[in-house]
mmCIF file of C-alpha atoms and ligand atoms in Angstrom:
data_model
loop_
_atom_site.group_PDB
_atom_site.id
_atom_site.type_symbol
_atom_site.label_atom_id
_atom_site.label_comp_id
_atom_site.label_asym_id
_atom_site.label_seq_id
_atom_site.Cartn_x
_atom_site.Cartn_y
_atom_site.Cartn_z
ATOM 1 C CA MET A 292 25.683 -12.934 -71.153
ATOM 2 C CA ARG A 293 25.691 -9.305 -72.361
ATOM 3 C CA TRP A 294 22.040 -8.961 -71.219
ATOM 4 C CA LEU A 295 22.955 -10.249 -67.737
ATOM 5 C CA LEU A 296 25.985 -7.956 -67.374
ATOM 6 C CA ARG A 297 24.077 -4.865 -68.553
ATOM 7 C CA GLY A 298 21.881 -5.167 -65.490
ATOM 8 C CA ASP A 299 18.894 -4.071 -67.538
ATOM 9 C CA ILE A 300 16.428 -6.800 -66.949
ATOM 10 C CA ALA A 301 13.474 -5.210 -68.669
ATOM 11 C CA SER A 302 13.900 -6.774 -72.105
ATOM 12 C CA PRO A 303 15.426 -10.254 -72.151
ATOM 13 C CA PRO A 304 16.847 -11.498 -75.420
ATOM 14 C CA ASP A 305 14.506 -13.365 -77.629
ATOM 15 C CA ALA A 306 15.387 -17.018 -77.373
ATOM 16 C CA PRO A 307 13.543 -20.134 -78.326
ATOM 17 C CA GLY A 308 13.008 -23.270 -76.219
ATOM 18 C CA ILE A 309 14.756 -23.870 -72.911
ATOM 19 C CA TRP A 310 16.844 -20.663 -73.194
ATOM 20 C CA GLY A 311 13.677 -18.594 -73.313
ATOM 21 C CA LYS A 312 12.560 -20.213 -70.056
ATOM 22 C CA VAL A 313 15.976 -19.588 -68.439
ATOM 23 C CA PHE A 314 15.850 -15.881 -69.390
ATOM 24 C CA ALA A 315 12.281 -15.500 -68.140
ATOM 25 C CA SER A 316 13.158 -17.175 -64.822
ATOM 26 C CA LEU A 317 16.268 -14.998 -64.390
ATOM 27 C CA ARG A 318 14.191 -11.911 -65.082
ATOM 28 C CA ARG A 319 11.559 -12.902 -62.506
ATOM 29 C CA SER A 320 14.140 -13.575 -59.807
ATOM 30 C CA ARG A 321 15.909 -10.269 -60.490
ATOM 31 C CA THR A 322 12.630 -8.354 -60.333
ATOM 32 C CA ARG A 323 11.787 -10.034 -57.031
ATOM 33 C CA HIS A 324 15.233 -9.237 -55.631
ATOM 34 C CA ARG A 325 14.954 -5.574 -56.623
ATOM 35 C CA SER A 326 11.537 -5.122 -55.107
ATOM 36 C CA ARG A 327 12.675 -6.779 -51.847
ATOM 37 C CA ARG A 328 15.670 -4.448 -51.714
ATOM 38 C CA ARG A 329 13.411 -1.459 -52.234
ATOM 39 C CA GLN A 330 11.114 -2.645 -49.433
ATOM 40 C CA LEU A 331 14.051 -3.110 -47.064
ATOM 41 C CA ALA A 332 15.418 0.346 -47.907
ATOM 42 C CA GLN A 333 11.987 1.854 -47.237
ATOM 43 C CA LEU A 334 11.708 -0.037 -43.960
ATOM 44 C CA LEU A 335 15.150 1.166 -42.882
ATOM 45 C CA ALA A 336 14.289 4.749 -43.828
ATOM 46 C CA ARG A 337 11.041 4.515 -41.876
ATOM 47 C CA PHE A 338 12.845 3.039 -38.852
ATOM 48 C CA THR A 339 15.478 5.805 -38.901
ATOM 49 C CA GLU A 340 12.742 8.403 -39.225
ATOM 50 C CA THR A 341 10.858 6.907 -36.265
ATOM 51 C CA ALA A 342 14.004 6.607 -34.143
ATOM 52 C CA ASN A 343 14.824 10.236 -34.845
ATOM 53 C CA ALA A 344 11.298 11.327 -33.934
ATOM 54 C CA VAL A 345 11.703 9.748 -30.448
ATOM 55 C CA PRO A 346 12.230 12.645 -28.016
ATOM 56 C CA ASP A 347 14.881 10.635 -26.099
ATOM 57 C CA GLY A 348 18.371 9.620 -27.130
ATOM 58 C CA VAL A 349 18.791 5.971 -28.146
ATOM 59 C CA VAL A 350 22.208 4.346 -28.590
ATOM 60 C CA VAL A 351 22.897 0.722 -29.543
ATOM 61 C CA LEU A 352 26.061 -0.582 -27.887
ATOM 62 C CA GLY A 353 27.820 -3.743 -29.052
ATOM 63 C CA ALA A 354 30.568 -5.794 -27.389
ATOM 64 C CA GLY A 355 32.775 -3.730 -25.058
ATOM 65 C CA PHE A 356 30.114 -0.997 -25.145
ATOM 66 C CA ALA A 357 31.241 0.004 -28.654
ATOM 67 C CA LEU A 358 28.922 2.432 -30.452
ATOM 68 C CA GLU A 359 26.976 0.689 -33.211
ATOM 69 C CA TRP A 360 24.089 3.013 -33.903
ATOM 70 C CA TRP A 361 22.448 6.117 -32.411
ATOM 71 C CA ASN A 362 19.646 8.520 -33.225
ATOM 72 C CA ASP A 363 19.927 12.279 -33.794
ATOM 73 C CA LYS A 364 18.833 13.149 -30.252
ATOM 74 C CA ALA A 365 21.576 10.971 -28.736
ATOM 75 C CA ALA A 366 24.099 12.601 -31.094
ATOM 76 C CA SER A 367 23.184 16.101 -29.935
ATOM 77 C CA MET A 368 22.892 15.257 -26.212
ATOM 78 C CA LEU A 369 26.043 13.135 -25.961
ATOM 79 C CA GLY A 370 28.042 14.975 -28.648
ATOM 80 C CA LEU A 371 28.465 11.857 -30.840
ATOM 81 C CA ARG A 372 29.814 12.354 -34.361
ATOM 82 C CA SER A 373 28.859 10.251 -37.308
ATOM 83 C CA PRO A 374 30.670 8.332 -38.726
ATOM 84 C CA GLN A 375 33.891 9.099 -36.786
ATOM 85 C CA ASP A 376 32.635 7.706 -33.476
ATOM 86 C CA GLN A 377 31.202 4.533 -34.998
ATOM 87 C CA GLY A 378 32.870 1.545 -33.262
ATOM 88 C CA SER A 379 34.450 3.672 -30.478
ATOM 89 C CA ARG A 380 33.852 2.616 -26.889
ATOM 90 C CA ILE A 381 31.326 4.922 -25.283
ATOM 91 C CA GLY A 382 33.383 4.950 -22.050
ATOM 92 C CA ASN A 383 36.202 6.671 -23.992
ATOM 93 C CA LEU A 384 33.866 9.386 -25.246
ATOM 94 C CA ILE A 385 32.006 10.112 -21.988
ATOM 95 C CA ARG A 386 34.854 10.310 -19.553
ATOM 96 C CA SER A 387 33.068 10.623 -16.235
ATOM 97 C CA PRO A 388 34.189 8.247 -13.441
ATOM 98 C CA GLU A 389 30.559 7.871 -12.379
ATOM 99 C CA PHE A 390 29.567 6.826 -15.888
ATOM 100 C CA GLY A 391 32.555 4.438 -16.028
ATOM 101 C CA ALA A 392 31.393 2.720 -12.831
ATOM 102 C CA PHE A 393 27.817 2.664 -14.157
ATOM 103 C CA LEU A 394 28.947 0.735 -17.263
ATOM 104 C CA ARG A 395 31.321 -1.533 -15.365
ATOM 105 C CA ASP A 396 28.624 -2.599 -12.899
ATOM 106 C CA ARG A 397 26.071 -2.853 -15.745
ATOM 107 C CA ARG A 398 23.641 -1.011 -13.498
ATOM 108 C CA THR A 399 19.996 -1.122 -14.440
ATOM 109 C CA ASP A 400 18.931 1.846 -12.295
ATOM 110 C CA PRO A 401 19.403 5.184 -14.083
ATOM 111 C CA ILE A 402 22.110 7.751 -13.336
ATOM 112 C CA THR A 403 21.955 11.485 -13.822
ATOM 113 C CA LEU A 404 24.926 13.265 -15.389
ATOM 114 C CA PRO A 405 25.658 16.688 -16.885
ATOM 115 C CA ALA A 406 25.538 16.454 -20.690
ATOM 116 C CA PRO A 407 29.087 16.091 -22.147
ATOM 117 C CA ALA A 408 28.164 18.513 -24.939
ATOM 118 C CA ASN A 409 26.519 21.066 -22.634
ATOM 119 C CA PRO A 410 27.142 20.825 -18.873
ATOM 120 C CA ARG A 411 24.091 22.999 -18.154
ATOM 121 C CA LEU A 412 21.849 20.132 -19.239
ATOM 122 C CA SER A 413 21.144 17.180 -16.950
ATOM 123 C CA LEU A 414 20.786 13.792 -18.577
ATOM 124 C CA GLU A 415 19.225 10.702 -17.114
ATOM 125 C CA ILE A 416 20.930 7.648 -18.587
ATOM 126 C CA ARG A 417 19.566 4.117 -18.425
ATOM 127 C CA LEU A 418 21.237 0.894 -19.637
ATOM 128 C CA VAL A 419 18.960 -1.822 -20.991
ATOM 129 C CA PRO A 420 20.541 -5.201 -21.838
ATOM 130 C CA TYR A 421 19.118 -7.133 -24.795
ATOM 131 C CA GLY A 422 20.740 -10.210 -26.325
ATOM 132 C CA GLU A 423 24.490 -9.644 -26.488
ATOM 133 C CA GLN A 424 24.014 -5.901 -26.788
ATOM 134 C CA HIS A 425 22.931 -2.972 -24.674
ATOM 135 C CA LEU A 426 20.600 -0.120 -25.354
ATOM 136 C CA LEU A 427 21.485 3.221 -23.792
ATOM 137 C CA LEU A 428 18.462 5.454 -23.263
ATOM 138 C CA VAL A 429 19.188 9.125 -22.633
ATOM 139 C CA ARG A 430 16.591 11.621 -21.380
ATOM 140 C CA ASP A 431 16.932 15.352 -20.822
ATOM 141 C CA VAL A 432 15.788 15.926 -17.221
ATOM 142 C CA THR A 433 17.002 19.524 -16.862
ATOM 143 C CA ARG A 434 13.488 20.948 -16.530
ATOM 144 C CA LEU A 435 12.408 18.235 -14.128
ATOM 145 C CA GLN A 436 15.471 18.827 -11.967
ATOM 146 C CA ARG A 437 14.874 22.562 -11.982
ATOM 147 C CA LEU A 438 11.272 22.047 -10.873
ATOM 148 C CA GLU A 439 12.386 19.592 -8.189
ATOM 149 C CA THR A 440 14.935 22.134 -6.896
ATOM 150 C CA MET A 441 12.252 24.843 -6.904
ATOM 151 C CA ARG A 442 9.896 22.587 -4.944
ATOM 152 C CA ARG A 443 12.604 21.775 -2.402
ATOM 153 C CA ASP A 444 13.643 25.390 -2.003
ATOM 154 C CA PHE A 445 10.029 26.464 -1.651
ATOM 155 C CA VAL A 446 9.301 23.946 1.113
ATOM 156 C CA ALA A 447 12.562 24.795 2.903
ATOM 157 C CA ASN A 448 11.888 28.566 2.653
ATOM 158 C CA VAL A 449 8.297 28.294 3.844
ATOM 159 C CA SER A 450 9.352 26.103 6.760
ATOM 160 C CA HIS A 451 12.087 28.541 7.642
ATOM 161 C CA GLU A 452 9.757 31.538 7.437
ATOM 162 C CA LEU A 453 7.214 29.801 9.667
ATOM 163 C CA ARG A 454 9.735 29.367 12.429
ATOM 164 C CA THR A 455 9.769 32.977 13.641
ATOM 165 C CA PRO A 456 5.984 33.527 13.933
ATOM 166 C CA LEU A 457 5.692 30.120 15.584
ATOM 167 C CA THR A 458 8.334 30.993 18.154
ATOM 168 C CA VAL A 459 6.476 34.232 18.927
ATOM 169 C CA VAL A 460 3.104 32.453 19.364
ATOM 170 C CA ARG A 461 4.735 29.814 21.529
ATOM 171 C CA GLY A 462 6.490 32.380 23.666
ATOM 172 C CA LEU A 463 3.289 34.415 24.146
ATOM 173 C CA SER A 464 1.198 31.367 25.026
ATOM 174 C CA GLU A 465 3.826 30.316 27.573
ATOM 175 C CA THR A 466 3.740 33.776 29.135
ATOM 176 C CA LEU A 467 -0.053 33.571 29.328
ATOM 177 C CA ALA A 468 0.138 30.094 30.837
ATOM 178 C CA ASP A 469 2.480 31.399 33.528
ATOM 179 C CA GLU A 470 -0.372 33.642 34.602
ATOM 180 C CA GLY A 471 -2.700 30.641 34.446
ATOM 181 C CA SER A 472 -4.309 31.195 37.842
ATOM 182 C CA SER A 473 -5.939 34.454 36.739
ATOM 183 C CA LEU A 474 -7.533 32.840 33.656
ATOM 184 C CA ALA A 475 -11.056 31.471 33.414
ATOM 185 C CA PRO A 476 -11.146 27.639 33.006
ATOM 186 C CA GLU A 477 -12.393 27.881 29.353
ATOM 187 C CA ASP A 478 -9.568 30.281 28.533
ATOM 188 C CA ARG A 479 -7.084 27.925 30.155
ATOM 189 C CA ASP A 480 -8.400 25.052 27.988
ATOM 190 C CA MET A 481 -8.082 27.207 24.880
ATOM 191 C CA LEU A 482 -4.578 28.170 25.865
ATOM 192 C CA MET A 483 -3.629 24.517 26.299
ATOM 193 C CA LEU A 484 -4.968 23.783 22.830
ATOM 194 C CA ILE A 485 -2.929 26.650 21.389
ATOM 195 C CA GLN A 486 0.172 25.279 23.081
ATOM 196 C CA GLN A 487 -0.439 21.729 21.837
ATOM 197 C CA GLN A 488 -1.000 22.852 18.264
ATOM 198 C CA THR A 489 1.989 25.209 18.155
ATOM 199 C CA GLU A 490 4.096 22.383 19.560
ATOM 200 C CA ARG A 491 2.839 20.163 16.746
ATOM 201 C CA MET A 492 3.515 22.811 14.103
ATOM 202 C CA SER A 493 7.049 23.273 15.417
ATOM 203 C CA ARG A 494 7.667 19.538 15.092
ATOM 204 C CA LEU A 495 6.286 19.644 11.556
ATOM 205 C CA VAL A 496 8.515 22.564 10.605
ATOM 206 C CA ASP A 497 11.548 20.837 12.131
ATOM 207 C CA ASP A 498 10.789 17.623 10.207
ATOM 208 C CA LEU A 499 10.251 19.512 6.937
ATOM 209 C CA LEU A 500 13.558 21.324 7.375
ATOM 210 C CA LEU A 501 15.327 18.047 8.192
ATOM 211 C CA LEU A 502 13.870 16.407 5.060
ATOM 212 C CA ALA A 503 14.890 19.394 2.934
ATOM 213 C CA ARG A 504 18.432 19.138 4.306
ATOM 214 C CA LEU A 505 18.557 15.390 3.673
ATOM 215 C CA GLU A 506 17.383 15.883 0.095
ATOM 216 C CA THR A 507 19.839 18.617 -0.784
ATOM 217 C CA SER A 508 22.999 16.879 0.410
ATOM 218 C CA SER A 509 23.896 13.483 -0.970
ATOM 219 C CA GLY A 510 25.962 12.129 1.933
ATOM 220 C CA PRO A 511 25.960 12.332 5.726
ATOM 221 C CA ALA A 512 27.068 15.621 7.306
ATOM 222 C CA GLU A 513 29.883 13.798 9.071
ATOM 223 C CA SER A 514 30.850 10.169 9.400
ATOM 224 C CA ALA A 515 32.352 9.122 12.706
ATOM 225 C CA PRO A 516 32.158 5.788 14.531
ATOM 226 C CA VAL A 517 28.862 5.711 16.432
ATOM 227 C CA ASP A 518 28.451 3.506 19.475
ATOM 228 C CA VAL A 519 25.017 2.222 18.515
ATOM 229 C CA PRO A 520 24.302 0.170 21.687
ATOM 230 C CA ALA A 521 24.872 3.299 23.825
ATOM 231 C CA LEU A 522 22.618 5.315 21.507
ATOM 232 C CA LEU A 523 19.926 2.625 21.772
ATOM 233 C CA GLN A 524 20.109 2.566 25.588
ATOM 234 C CA GLY A 525 19.284 6.277 25.588
ATOM 235 C CA LEU A 526 16.465 5.768 23.086
ATOM 236 C CA ARG A 527 15.019 2.958 25.170
ATOM 237 C CA ASP A 528 14.832 5.279 28.202
ATOM 238 C CA GLU A 529 13.067 7.898 26.074
ATOM 239 C CA ALA A 530 10.630 5.276 24.749
ATOM 240 C CA VAL A 531 9.831 4.161 28.333
ATOM 241 C CA ALA A 532 9.118 7.806 29.213
ATOM 242 C CA LEU A 533 6.907 8.208 26.108
ATOM 243 C CA SER A 534 5.006 5.029 26.936
ATOM 244 C CA GLY A 535 4.354 6.368 30.482
ATOM 245 C CA GLU A 536 1.209 4.902 31.958
ATOM 246 C CA ARG A 537 0.654 2.674 28.944
ATOM 247 C CA GLY A 538 3.346 0.449 30.444
ATOM 248 C CA HIS A 539 4.825 -1.137 27.329
ATOM 249 C CA ASP A 540 7.463 -3.793 27.848
ATOM 250 C CA ILE A 541 10.395 -2.249 25.950
ATOM 251 C CA ARG A 542 13.344 -4.587 25.425
ATOM 252 C CA LEU A 543 16.775 -4.029 23.979
ATOM 253 C CA GLU A 544 18.719 -6.939 22.460
ATOM 254 C CA ILE A 545 22.277 -6.478 21.233
ATOM 255 C CA SER A 546 24.394 -9.039 19.420
ATOM 256 C CA GLY A 547 27.584 -8.670 17.422
ATOM 257 C CA ASP A 548 30.169 -6.035 18.103
ATOM 258 C CA CYS A 549 30.546 -3.290 15.599
ATOM 259 C CA GLU A 550 30.170 0.451 15.292
ATOM 260 C CA LEU A 551 28.524 2.309 12.457
ATOM 261 C CA LEU A 552 30.378 4.969 10.523
ATOM 262 C CA ALA A 553 27.637 7.555 10.423
ATOM 263 C CA ASP A 554 26.331 10.885 11.618
ATOM 264 C CA GLU A 555 25.051 10.224 15.133
ATOM 265 C CA GLY A 556 22.285 12.834 14.923
ATOM 266 C CA GLU A 557 20.926 11.295 11.722
ATOM 267 C CA LEU A 558 20.998 7.787 13.182
ATOM 268 C CA ARG A 559 19.207 8.968 16.311
ATOM 269 C CA SER A 560 16.559 10.622 14.136
ATOM 270 C CA ALA A 561 15.969 7.470 12.081
ATOM 271 C CA PHE A 562 15.957 5.023 15.002
ATOM 272 C CA SER A 563 13.834 7.218 17.270
ATOM 273 C CA ASN A 564 11.172 7.596 14.578
ATOM 274 C CA LEU A 565 10.832 3.809 14.390
ATOM 275 C CA VAL A 566 10.890 3.255 18.149
ATOM 276 C CA PHE A 567 8.418 6.058 18.924
ATOM 277 C CA ASN A 568 6.101 4.838 16.150
ATOM 278 C CA ALA A 569 6.181 1.377 17.744
ATOM 279 C CA VAL A 570 5.151 2.920 21.081
ATOM 280 C CA ASN A 571 2.430 5.025 19.451
ATOM 281 C CA TYR A 572 0.928 2.233 17.371
ATOM 282 C CA THR A 573 1.047 -0.519 20.031
ATOM 283 C CA PRO A 574 -1.798 -0.788 22.543
ATOM 284 C CA ALA A 575 -0.952 -0.382 26.231
ATOM 285 C CA GLY A 576 0.920 -3.304 27.749
ATOM 286 C CA GLY A 577 2.303 -4.499 24.380
ATOM 287 C CA THR A 578 5.896 -5.548 23.828
ATOM 288 C CA ILE A 579 8.438 -3.601 21.801
ATOM 289 C CA THR A 580 11.806 -5.162 21.032
ATOM 290 C CA MET A 581 14.733 -3.109 19.760
ATOM 291 C CA ARG A 582 17.248 -5.525 18.225
ATOM 292 C CA TRP A 583 20.728 -4.522 17.062
ATOM 293 C CA SER A 584 22.904 -7.120 15.362
ATOM 294 C CA CYS A 585 25.879 -7.126 13.049
ATOM 295 C CA ASP A 586 28.156 -9.573 11.268
ATOM 296 C CA SER A 587 30.541 -9.562 8.317
ATOM 297 C CA GLN A 588 27.615 -8.968 5.918
ATOM 298 C CA GLY A 589 26.530 -5.718 7.575
ATOM 299 C CA ALA A 590 24.361 -4.528 10.441
ATOM 300 C CA GLN A 591 20.673 -4.474 11.229
ATOM 301 C CA PHE A 592 18.469 -2.562 13.573
ATOM 302 C CA ALA A 593 14.980 -4.014 13.968
ATOM 303 C CA VAL A 594 12.037 -2.653 15.912
ATOM 304 C CA ILE A 595 9.495 -5.375 16.576
ATOM 305 C CA ASP A 596 6.139 -4.466 18.085
ATOM 306 C CA THR A 597 2.954 -6.311 18.976
ATOM 307 C CA GLY A 598 0.833 -3.387 17.808
ATOM 308 C CA ILE A 599 -1.997 -2.712 15.394
ATOM 309 C CA GLY A 600 0.028 -3.681 12.292
ATOM 310 C CA ILE A 601 -0.327 -2.347 8.740
ATOM 311 C CA ALA A 602 -2.447 -3.933 5.986
ATOM 312 C CA PRO A 603 -0.392 -5.079 2.936
ATOM 313 C CA GLU A 604 -1.975 -2.504 0.587
ATOM 314 C CA HIS A 605 -0.723 0.366 2.771
ATOM 315 C CA ILE A 606 2.853 -0.880 3.206
ATOM 316 C CA PRO A 607 4.286 0.462 -0.100
ATOM 317 C CA ARG A 608 2.770 3.896 0.625
ATOM 318 C CA VAL A 609 3.726 4.518 4.257
ATOM 319 C CA PHE A 610 7.048 6.067 3.140
ATOM 320 C CA GLU A 611 5.223 8.829 1.306
ATOM 321 C CA ARG A 612 5.107 12.189 3.005
ATOM 322 C CA PHE A 613 1.963 12.698 5.065
ATOM 323 C CA TYR A 614 0.590 9.261 4.226
ATOM 324 C CA ARG A 615 -1.257 7.822 7.199
ATOM 325 C CA VAL A 616 -3.035 4.510 7.402
ATOM 326 C CA ASP A 617 -5.539 5.927 9.874
ATOM 327 C CA ARG A 618 -5.687 9.717 9.908
ATOM 328 C CA GLY A 619 -7.654 9.955 13.137
ATOM 329 C CA ARG A 620 -5.260 7.799 15.063
ATOM 330 C CA SER A 621 -2.094 9.462 13.748
ATOM 331 C CA GLY A 622 -3.547 12.839 14.709
ATOM 332 C CA LYS A 623 -3.812 11.658 18.282
ATOM 333 C CA THR A 624 -0.216 10.401 18.412
ATOM 334 C CA GLY A 625 0.997 13.867 17.404
ATOM 335 C CA GLY A 626 3.000 12.387 14.518
ATOM 336 C CA THR A 627 3.898 14.616 11.602
ATOM 337 C CA GLY A 628 3.432 11.979 8.895
ATOM 338 C CA LEU A 629 7.025 12.568 7.804
ATOM 339 C CA GLY A 630 8.775 10.079 10.106
ATOM 340 C CA LEU A 631 9.161 7.125 7.745
ATOM 341 C CA ALA A 632 10.090 9.402 4.797
ATOM 342 C CA ILE A 633 12.921 10.738 6.991
ATOM 343 C CA VAL A 634 14.032 7.212 7.975
ATOM 344 C CA LYS A 635 14.117 6.105 4.332
ATOM 345 C CA HIS A 636 16.152 9.142 3.254
ATOM 346 C CA ILE A 637 18.656 8.734 6.064
ATOM 347 C CA LEU A 638 19.217 5.042 5.300
ATOM 348 C CA GLN A 639 19.739 5.793 1.601
ATOM 349 C CA ARG A 640 22.636 8.063 2.539
ATOM 350 C CA TYR A 641 24.463 5.058 3.977
ATOM 351 C CA GLY A 642 23.564 2.683 1.149
ATOM 352 C CA GLY A 643 21.085 1.031 3.510
ATOM 353 C CA ARG A 644 17.383 0.237 3.214
ATOM 354 C CA LEU A 645 14.286 -0.193 5.323
ATOM 355 C CA THR A 646 12.062 -3.279 5.205
ATOM 356 C CA ILE A 647 8.640 -3.743 6.772
ATOM 357 C CA ASP A 648 7.015 -6.973 7.797
ATOM 358 C CA SER A 649 3.595 -6.459 9.296
ATOM 359 C CA ARG A 650 0.317 -8.200 10.075
ATOM 360 C CA VAL A 651 -2.850 -6.392 11.011
ATOM 361 C CA GLY A 652 -3.678 -6.932 14.659
ATOM 362 C CA GLN A 653 -0.453 -8.846 15.339
ATOM 363 C CA GLY A 654 2.334 -6.328 15.002
ATOM 364 C CA SER A 655 5.075 -4.968 12.771
ATOM 365 C CA THR A 656 8.795 -5.347 12.296
ATOM 366 C CA PHE A 657 10.679 -2.420 10.805
ATOM 367 C CA THR A 658 14.286 -3.334 9.935
ATOM 368 C CA CYS A 659 17.082 -0.956 8.924
ATOM 369 C CA HIS A 660 19.759 -2.794 6.915
ATOM 370 C CA PHE A 661 23.256 -1.290 6.720
ATOM 371 C CA PRO A 662 25.911 -2.531 4.277
ATOM 372 C CA ALA A 663 29.263 -3.829 5.564
ATOM 373 C CA SER A 664 30.981 -0.725 4.112
ATOM 374 C CA VAL A 665 29.640 1.470 6.948
ATOM 375 C CA CYS A 666 30.281 -1.089 9.754
ATOM 376 C CA ARG A 667 33.495 -1.315 11.731
ATOM 377 C CA PRO A 668 34.364 -4.084 14.215
ATOM 378 C CA LEU A 669 34.619 -2.861 17.810
ATOM 379 C CA ALA A 670 37.919 -3.109 19.674
ATOM 380 C CA ALA A 671 37.957 -6.362 21.719
ATOM 381 C CA ASP A 672 37.965 -4.641 25.130
ATOM 382 C CA ARG A 673 34.864 -2.579 24.289
ATOM 383 C CA SER A 674 32.846 -5.416 22.871
ATOM 384 C CA GLN A 675 32.214 -7.022 26.287
ATOM 385 C CA ARG A 676 29.038 -5.101 26.817
ATOM 386 C CA PRO A 677 26.324 -6.262 29.203
ATOM 387 C CA LEU A 678 23.011 -6.984 27.493
ATOM 388 C CA SER A 679 19.855 -5.545 28.927
HETATM 389 P P1 ADP B 166 3.332 9.454 11.645
HETATM 390 O O1 ADP B 166 3.930 10.709 12.113
HETATM 391 O O2 ADP B 166 1.893 9.601 11.222
HETATM 392 O O3 ADP B 166 3.569 8.315 12.582
HETATM 393 P P2 ADP B 166 5.191 8.092 9.890
HETATM 394 O O4 ADP B 166 5.774 8.503 8.571
HETATM 395 O O5 ADP B 166 6.136 7.833 11.001
HETATM 396 O O6 ADP B 166 4.108 9.169 10.267
HETATM 397 O O7 ADP B 166 4.339 6.786 9.636
HETATM 398 C C1 ADP B 166 3.416 6.749 8.555
HETATM 399 C C2 ADP B 166 2.237 5.856 8.876
HETATM 400 O O8 ADP B 166 2.662 4.488 8.959
HETATM 401 C C3 ADP B 166 1.610 6.151 10.245
HETATM 402 O O9 ADP B 166 0.646 7.175 10.153
HETATM 403 C C4 ADP B 166 0.984 4.813 10.604
HETATM 404 O O10 ADP B 166 -0.279 4.696 9.999
HETATM 405 C C5 ADP B 166 1.926 3.795 9.948
HETATM 406 N N1 ADP B 166 2.879 3.218 10.929
HETATM 407 C C6 ADP B 166 4.154 3.614 11.166
HETATM 408 N N2 ADP B 166 4.747 2.839 12.103
HETATM 409 C C7 ADP B 166 3.832 1.925 12.475
HETATM 410 C C8 ADP B 166 3.828 0.818 13.412
HETATM 411 N N3 ADP B 166 4.907 0.493 14.143
HETATM 412 N N4 ADP B 166 2.689 0.093 13.517
HETATM 413 C C9 ADP B 166 1.599 0.386 12.774
HETATM 414 N N5 ADP B 166 1.530 1.403 11.878
HETATM 415 C C10 ADP B 166 2.629 2.171 11.727
#
């Protein structure tokens, strides 16, 4: 008994017979137990060392998003104190309404927040569910954000700086064109080329500036009820003019009666890009349908064409800036290659999204989906609108 209580298992008492076997067995089991404990302690130390070597913050959250465990990086980025904060709810420590909503909705897409311990740092926070718990992954994206801002500012500044020389070249070429009769035919051709290309550059600069503006502000410039059917009537007339001799059959279908709470200029930009693309990528005589519909779930604007279509491997990439399925063809349409990137950005501002359904040689359907939160039912007297 004394040997057992002493905890020193090295030298068991000398005992004959069955007692000797009992002591030897007790000694073996104690030795095993000790070595397993040592292994576990080593494993835990190694795990903690590894977790602390991870360059990102890692936090284990239990029920009610209570803090269970975190690594050193998470402690320094989120200002967590050990052991005082153990068991506290993380929502009580990081008191940002945005973060509160992020936890409540159990969002799986990351959010970016200023660091609670140092507001000059930007943190990207991601919530990963596993079992009954959640893992919070925290990454310092300050440098990335700074680079992104620099890139945006650079593009916006260059575009802005290009405006003045472009205006001068345009103005001069117009003046020369006014004196067209005195020019030799080759010079007139060259002048026309100069005018076409400066026109194209101006469109490019305008689109780059619009994208820069969309990227730097998170919401629409102003949100007022927009009479979408009236906007679409105007766009249809412009599309007919753009189609010209190609004689597309351009139809407008309107169902449902609601207005969108949006910035009219932004909506016009998004919708016109889709409609003009449909005209540009549909052979002469094809049909283009502009369809506006809304119900209690939200609103949709679809542009359906019978054009050249897009192969499936290109569809995920057409939103990228300057991505063209067929460079030669896009050059001829005078497109800037920024149209769909602009549409996507504008829709994101309203919580909407763009979907594409397309088959090569058969046509494409581009649909803008708007959530119910930006739709408003039209007054009864205004909803009796003739369809065209
Ligand atoms: P672009 O100015 O070149 O039209 P966009 O960003 O508007 O640039 O479109 C990107 C690319 O997607 C286009 O170059 C074209 O290849 C393809 N695309 C866009 N709309 C259509 C359409 N309705 N039918 C077929 N291809 C399209």
